[in-house]
Amino acid sequence: MRNWLIGAGAPVLLLVAWWFLSESSLDPFFPPLRTIVGRFQELWLFEHFQSDVLLSLGNLFLGFAIAAFAGIAIGFVTALVPPVRWMVDPLIHFLRGIPPVALVPIFISLIGFGTQMRVTSIALAALFPTMIATVDGIRGVGNDLMDVARVYRLTRRERVLNILLPAAAPQIFSGLQVSLQVAFIVMIASEMLGSSQGIGAMTLLAQQSFMTADMWAGILLLGVIGFLVNVLFSLLRRKVLSWYIGSRRMARAA
Amino acid sequence: MSIRQAPSLSTRNRKSAMAQQPETRINATTPRLDVAHLAKSYGSGEKSHAVIEDLTFTVDAGEVVCIVGPSGVGKTTLLKCLAGLHPASSGRAAIDGRPISGPPREMALVFQDYNRSLMPWLTVRKNLVLPLRHLKLPAAELKERCDSALAAVGLSHADNQYSWQLSGGMQQRVAIARALAYRPEILIMDEPFASVDAQTRFDLEDLCLKIRKDFNMTILVVTHDIDEAVYLADRVVVLGSKPARVLKIVGVDLPAPRDQITTRSLPEFARQRTEVLSLIKRPV
C-alpha cells in the first residue's frame, strides 16, 4: 500500500512542481505547464483526436498485431523445422543489430508515404523481438514435457497448441513487451519522417514552426499513450500468465 | 507421431500371429513385457558410449517388478527404451510379443521429476484430461475416468488447483492419477518416490500396491531404494554397472497383503533385503 502511494505520488508531485516552477516562465522553449495543458486540451481533445490520435493508435495496434501473430508463427516454424532454423538464425543475428528506426527510411523509399508504409514499418520492426523470444522459448521447453507428450501420444497439433505454446508463453510475452515498445517508437518515427498526419507529425511540425507549447503537448500525449498501452499490456499478461506468476511467487516463497 | 494405434483389444488378437518364437513355458503365455539382450549406446564409432549392455528380463501380466541398481547405471535409459522414447541399439524389447517401436498405447509412464512432468498452466483435472483428448471419449466417460483416478490417489478435492499449489507428494499423486486416467495396462515408474518425504513415500508405495490390486495393472518400478523394491515387488531385477547388466533376478516371497509395519518387520523381508543389498554392494 505504501509502495503504491509512493509510486502514484511521485509523478503527481513532479507535475505540481513543474506547474508552479514554470508558471511565470517567459522562456520560449519552456512555456508554463498551464499553457501546455491548455494547448493539450485544444489540440488533442478533440480537434485532432480523430484525424491524428486515432490514426496513430490504429497504426500502432494494427502494426503490433501483425508483428505479434507473424512473430509467433515464424518463431514456431523456425524453432521446429531445422532447415528453416539454419537459414533464419544468421539472418536474425544480423537484423537484430539494426536499430528499428533505421528501417523507416527504407520503407519510405520502398512503399512511399501513406498509412501502409507506417503499418509495414511498425510490423516489420516489431516482428523480431517476438520472433526471437518465441524461438528461445520453444527451445527452452523441457525434454520432460516433450517426453510426457510422446508417452501419452499427443497429436502434433496438441503438442504445438497445448504444450509448446503455453510452455513458451512467458518468454513470448517478454518478446511481445519489447515488440510493443519498438512498435511505439517506430510509430512516432514513421510519422515524423514521412507523414503530415499523426501525433508524431503534429509534434514535429509544432517544433519546426516554433509552437513550443504545442510540441510539449504532443510529447505529453505520447507519454500518456505509452503509459496506458503498457498498463493494458501488463493487465493482459497478468491474465494470460496468471499460472506462471503464481507458480513463480510460490517458488520464491518456498 | 500422430499415428493412431488400434485399440489394445485388436492388437491382442494380432498378437498370436505376431508371436515370434514358440514359448517354452507351459500354457504358452507370452510375457507382458519381454526384454532380451537389450543394449543401448549413445554416439557412434569410437566415441560410442554403452549405457546398457545385454539386459534380459521379463515382466508377466499383473506382476510388480522393481529394478534396482546403483545410480547412474542407466535405469532411466532402460525405461525410456521400454516406453518407446529411445530406440534400442540392439536386442529386443517387446510388449505381448510386439517389438516396441514408439510409445505403446497400453503403457503409461510416471516420471521421476513430477515438477517437470506436470503442466503448470493446467489445473489438476485438466492435466488428467490432456492425454485423453485425442481419444475422443464421451464427456461422461471422460469425467468418470478423471473422477475415479483422482479418487484412487485421494485428490478428489484438489481437481481445480494448479499442480504448483500442491505439495511434492501430492504432485506425484497427480502424475500417477494422470497415468491411471489413461487406463494403461502397463504402468512404468521412474524413481517415482525419490523426492518426497518418508511418510509420503510409504503412502505412495501402498498406493502403488492398491493400484495393482484394483486395476490389475502390470507395474515396473525403477528405484534405488532396496527396501522399497523388496516391499513392492514380486521380483527384483538387480542391475550392475557399468554398462548396465542384470546381476540377478530375485523372487520376493512375502505374503500379501503387504503392510508397511508388519511386512517390513518380517525376517523374510530382512533376508531378501540383505540378498539384494549384498548383490549391489559386492565389488564388481
PDB file of N, CA, C and O in Angstrom, chain A residues 194-225:
ATOM      1  N   GLY A 194       7.914  10.633 -42.346  1.00  0.00           N
ATOM      2  CA  GLY A 194       7.262  10.543 -43.643  1.00  0.00           C
ATOM      3  C   GLY A 194       5.774  10.763 -43.606  1.00  0.00           C
ATOM      4  O   GLY A 194       5.029  10.013 -44.210  1.00  0.00           O
ATOM      5  N   SER A 195       5.316  11.754 -42.863  1.00  0.00           N
ATOM      6  CA  SER A 195       3.878  11.920 -42.833  1.00  0.00           C
ATOM      7  C   SER A 195       3.523  13.343 -42.421  1.00  0.00           C
ATOM      8  O   SER A 195       4.324  14.054 -41.837  1.00  0.00           O
ATOM      9  N   SER A 196       2.317  13.747 -42.737  1.00  0.00           N
ATOM     10  CA  SER A 196       1.847  15.030 -42.249  1.00  0.00           C
ATOM     11  C   SER A 196       0.723  14.821 -41.249  1.00  0.00           C
ATOM     12  O   SER A 196       0.132  15.754 -40.749  1.00  0.00           O
ATOM     13  N   GLN A 197       0.418  13.575 -40.993  1.00  0.00           N
ATOM     14  CA  GLN A 197      -0.655  13.261 -40.065  1.00  0.00           C
ATOM     15  C   GLN A 197      -0.141  12.394 -38.943  1.00  0.00           C
ATOM     16  O   GLN A 197       0.883  11.731 -39.076  1.00  0.00           O
ATOM     17  N   GLY A 198      -0.857  12.404 -37.837  1.00  0.00           N
ATOM     18  CA  GLY A 198      -0.457  11.596 -36.700  1.00  0.00           C
ATOM     19  C   GLY A 198       0.199  12.439 -35.625  1.00  0.00           C
ATOM     20  O   GLY A 198       0.623  13.575 -35.873  1.00  0.00           O
ATOM     21  N   ILE A 199       0.279  11.851 -34.444  1.00  0.00           N
ATOM     22  CA  ILE A 199       0.798  12.613 -33.307  1.00  0.00           C
ATOM     23  C   ILE A 199       2.247  13.011 -33.524  1.00  0.00           C
ATOM     24  O   ILE A 199       2.662  14.133 -33.237  1.00  0.00           O
ATOM     25  N   GLY A 200       3.032  12.076 -34.055  1.00  0.00           N
ATOM     26  CA  GLY A 200       4.448  12.355 -34.293  1.00  0.00           C
ATOM     27  C   GLY A 200       4.618  13.511 -35.259  1.00  0.00           C
ATOM     28  O   GLY A 200       5.428  14.424 -35.036  1.00  0.00           O
ATOM     29  N   ALA A 201       3.862  13.482 -36.357  1.00  0.00           N
ATOM     30  CA  ALA A 201       3.959  14.536 -37.369  1.00  0.00           C
ATOM     31  C   ALA A 201       3.550  15.886 -36.789  1.00  0.00           C
ATOM     32  O   ALA A 201       4.217  16.905 -37.010  1.00  0.00           O
ATOM     33  N   MET A 202       2.463  15.895 -36.037  1.00  0.00           N
ATOM     34  CA  MET A 202       1.982  17.121 -35.421  1.00  0.00           C
ATOM     35  C   MET A 202       3.016  17.711 -34.486  1.00  0.00           C
ATOM     36  O   MET A 202       3.256  18.917 -34.455  1.00  0.00           O
ATOM     37  N   THR A 203       3.644  16.827 -33.698  1.00  0.00           N
ATOM     38  CA  THR A 203       4.623  17.275 -32.719  1.00  0.00           C
ATOM     39  C   THR A 203       5.844  17.880 -33.410  1.00  0.00           C
ATOM     40  O   THR A 203       6.334  18.949 -33.038  1.00  0.00           O
ATOM     41  N   LEU A 204       6.306  17.201 -34.461  1.00  0.00           N
ATOM     42  CA  LEU A 204       7.466  17.701 -35.190  1.00  0.00           C
ATOM     43  C   LEU A 204       7.139  19.019 -35.892  1.00  0.00           C
ATOM     44  O   LEU A 204       7.942  19.964 -35.885  1.00  0.00           O
ATOM     45  N   LEU A 205       5.946  19.082 -36.474  1.00  0.00           N
ATOM     46  CA  LEU A 205       5.511  20.296 -37.163  1.00  0.00           C
ATOM     47  C   LEU A 205       5.492  21.474 -36.197  1.00  0.00           C
ATOM     48  O   LEU A 205       5.950  22.579 -36.523  1.00  0.00           O
ATOM     49  N   ALA A 206       4.974  21.217 -34.977  1.00  0.00           N
ATOM     50  CA  ALA A 206       4.904  22.271 -33.961  1.00  0.00           C
ATOM     51  C   ALA A 206       6.295  22.772 -33.621  1.00  0.00           C
ATOM     52  O   ALA A 206       6.541  23.973 -33.503  1.00  0.00           O
ATOM     53  N   GLN A 207       7.219  21.825 -33.497  1.00  0.00           N
ATOM     54  CA  GLN A 207       8.595  22.204 -33.156  1.00  0.00           C
ATOM     55  C   GLN A 207       9.206  23.049 -34.261  1.00  0.00           C
ATOM     56  O   GLN A 207       9.853  24.069 -34.002  1.00  0.00           O
ATOM     57  N   GLN A 208       8.945  22.646 -35.534  1.00  0.00           N
ATOM     58  CA  GLN A 208       9.545  23.347 -36.658  1.00  0.00           C
ATOM     59  C   GLN A 208       8.923  24.720 -36.856  1.00  0.00           C
ATOM     60  O   GLN A 208       9.531  25.595 -37.460  1.00  0.00           O
ATOM     61  N   SER A 209       7.697  24.915 -36.358  1.00  0.00           N
ATOM     62  CA  SER A 209       7.082  26.242 -36.506  1.00  0.00           C
ATOM     63  C   SER A 209       7.128  27.034 -35.195  1.00  0.00           C
ATOM     64  O   SER A 209       6.325  27.932 -34.993  1.00  0.00           O
ATOM     65  N   PHE A 210       8.047  26.634 -34.321  1.00  0.00           N
ATOM     66  CA  PHE A 210       8.278  27.336 -33.051  1.00  0.00           C
ATOM     67  C   PHE A 210       7.037  27.450 -32.182  1.00  0.00           C
ATOM     68  O   PHE A 210       6.892  28.364 -31.405  1.00  0.00           O
ATOM     69  N   MET A 211       6.102  26.483 -32.331  1.00  0.00           N
ATOM     70  CA  MET A 211       4.948  26.452 -31.429  1.00  0.00           C
ATOM     71  C   MET A 211       5.289  25.501 -30.295  1.00  0.00           C
ATOM     72  O   MET A 211       4.829  24.363 -30.239  1.00  0.00           O
ATOM     73  N   THR A 212       6.120  26.046 -29.371  1.00  0.00           N
ATOM     74  CA  THR A 212       6.704  25.181 -28.357  1.00  0.00           C
ATOM     75  C   THR A 212       5.649  24.517 -27.479  1.00  0.00           C
ATOM     76  O   THR A 212       5.775  23.345 -27.142  1.00  0.00           O
ATOM     77  N   ALA A 213       4.635  25.262 -27.115  1.00  0.00           N
ATOM     78  CA  ALA A 213       3.601  24.692 -26.244  1.00  0.00           C
ATOM     79  C   ALA A 213       2.930  23.498 -26.915  1.00  0.00           C
ATOM     80  O   ALA A 213       2.668  22.484 -26.275  1.00  0.00           O
ATOM     81  N   ASP A 214       2.703  23.620 -28.241  1.00  0.00           N
ATOM     82  CA  ASP A 214       2.094  22.511 -28.975  1.00  0.00           C
ATOM     83  C   ASP A 214       3.014  21.309 -28.985  1.00  0.00           C
ATOM     84  O   ASP A 214       2.576  20.156 -28.873  1.00  0.00           O
ATOM     85  N   MET A 215       4.304  21.580 -29.141  1.00  0.00           N
ATOM     86  CA  MET A 215       5.278  20.499 -29.155  1.00  0.00           C
ATOM     87  C   MET A 215       5.246  19.742 -27.820  1.00  0.00           C
ATOM     88  O   MET A 215       5.174  18.513 -27.779  1.00  0.00           O
ATOM     89  N   TRP A 216       5.282  20.531 -26.728  1.00  0.00           N
ATOM     90  CA  TRP A 216       5.233  19.906 -25.397  1.00  0.00           C
ATOM     91  C   TRP A 216       3.937  19.129 -25.209  1.00  0.00           C
ATOM     92  O   TRP A 216       3.929  18.036 -24.634  1.00  0.00           O
ATOM     93  N   ALA A 217       2.850  19.677 -25.721  1.00  0.00           N
ATOM     94  CA  ALA A 217       1.562  18.990 -25.592  1.00  0.00           C
ATOM     95  C   ALA A 217       1.609  17.639 -26.305  1.00  0.00           C
ATOM     96  O   ALA A 217       1.093  16.633 -25.808  1.00  0.00           O
ATOM     97  N   GLY A 218       2.244  17.620 -27.474  1.00  0.00           N
ATOM     98  CA  GLY A 218       2.368  16.361 -28.214  1.00  0.00           C
ATOM     99  C   GLY A 218       3.192  15.345 -27.451  1.00  0.00           C
ATOM    100  O   GLY A 218       2.824  14.165 -27.364  1.00  0.00           O
ATOM    101  N   ILE A 219       4.304  15.821 -26.871  1.00  0.00           N
ATOM    102  CA  ILE A 219       5.162  14.896 -26.112  1.00  0.00           C
ATOM    103  C   ILE A 219       4.409  14.345 -24.897  1.00  0.00           C
ATOM    104  O   ILE A 219       4.477  13.157 -24.585  1.00  0.00           O
ATOM    105  N   LEU A 220       3.657  15.254 -24.254  1.00  0.00           N
ATOM    106  CA  LEU A 220       2.851  14.832 -23.114  1.00  0.00           C
ATOM    107  C   LEU A 220       1.875  13.737 -23.525  1.00  0.00           C
ATOM    108  O   LEU A 220       1.728  12.710 -22.848  1.00  0.00           O
ATOM    109  N   LEU A 221       1.227  13.942 -24.660  1.00  0.00           N
ATOM    110  CA  LEU A 221       0.251  12.953 -25.139  1.00  0.00           C
ATOM    111  C   LEU A 221       0.932  11.618 -25.423  1.00  0.00           C
ATOM    112  O   LEU A 221       0.430  10.555 -25.043  1.00  0.00           O
ATOM    113  N   LEU A 222       2.104  11.674 -26.054  1.00  0.00           N
ATOM    114  CA  LEU A 222       2.826  10.432 -26.344  1.00  0.00           C
ATOM    115  C   LEU A 222       3.169   9.695 -25.064  1.00  0.00           C
ATOM    116  O   LEU A 222       3.068   8.465 -24.977  1.00  0.00           O
ATOM    117  N   GLY A 223       3.565  10.478 -24.045  1.00  0.00           N
ATOM    118  CA  GLY A 223       3.881   9.865 -22.762  1.00  0.00           C
ATOM    119  C   GLY A 223       2.666   9.166 -22.170  1.00  0.00           C
ATOM    120  O   GLY A 223       2.749   8.023 -21.700  1.00  0.00           O
ATOM    121  N   VAL A 224       1.533   9.850 -22.218  1.00  0.00           N
ATOM    122  CA  VAL A 224       0.313   9.276 -21.643  1.00  0.00           C
ATOM    123  C   VAL A 224      -0.083   8.011 -22.399  1.00  0.00           C
ATOM    124  O   VAL A 224      -0.408   6.979 -21.805  1.00  0.00           O
ATOM    125  N   ILE A 225       0.000   8.079 -23.734  1.00  0.00           N
ATOM    126  CA  ILE A 225      -0.366   6.900 -24.535  1.00  0.00           C
ATOM    127  C   ILE A 225       0.571   5.737 -24.227  1.00  0.00           C
ATOM    128  O   ILE A 225       0.133   4.605 -23.984  1.00  0.00           O
TER     129      ILE A 225
END
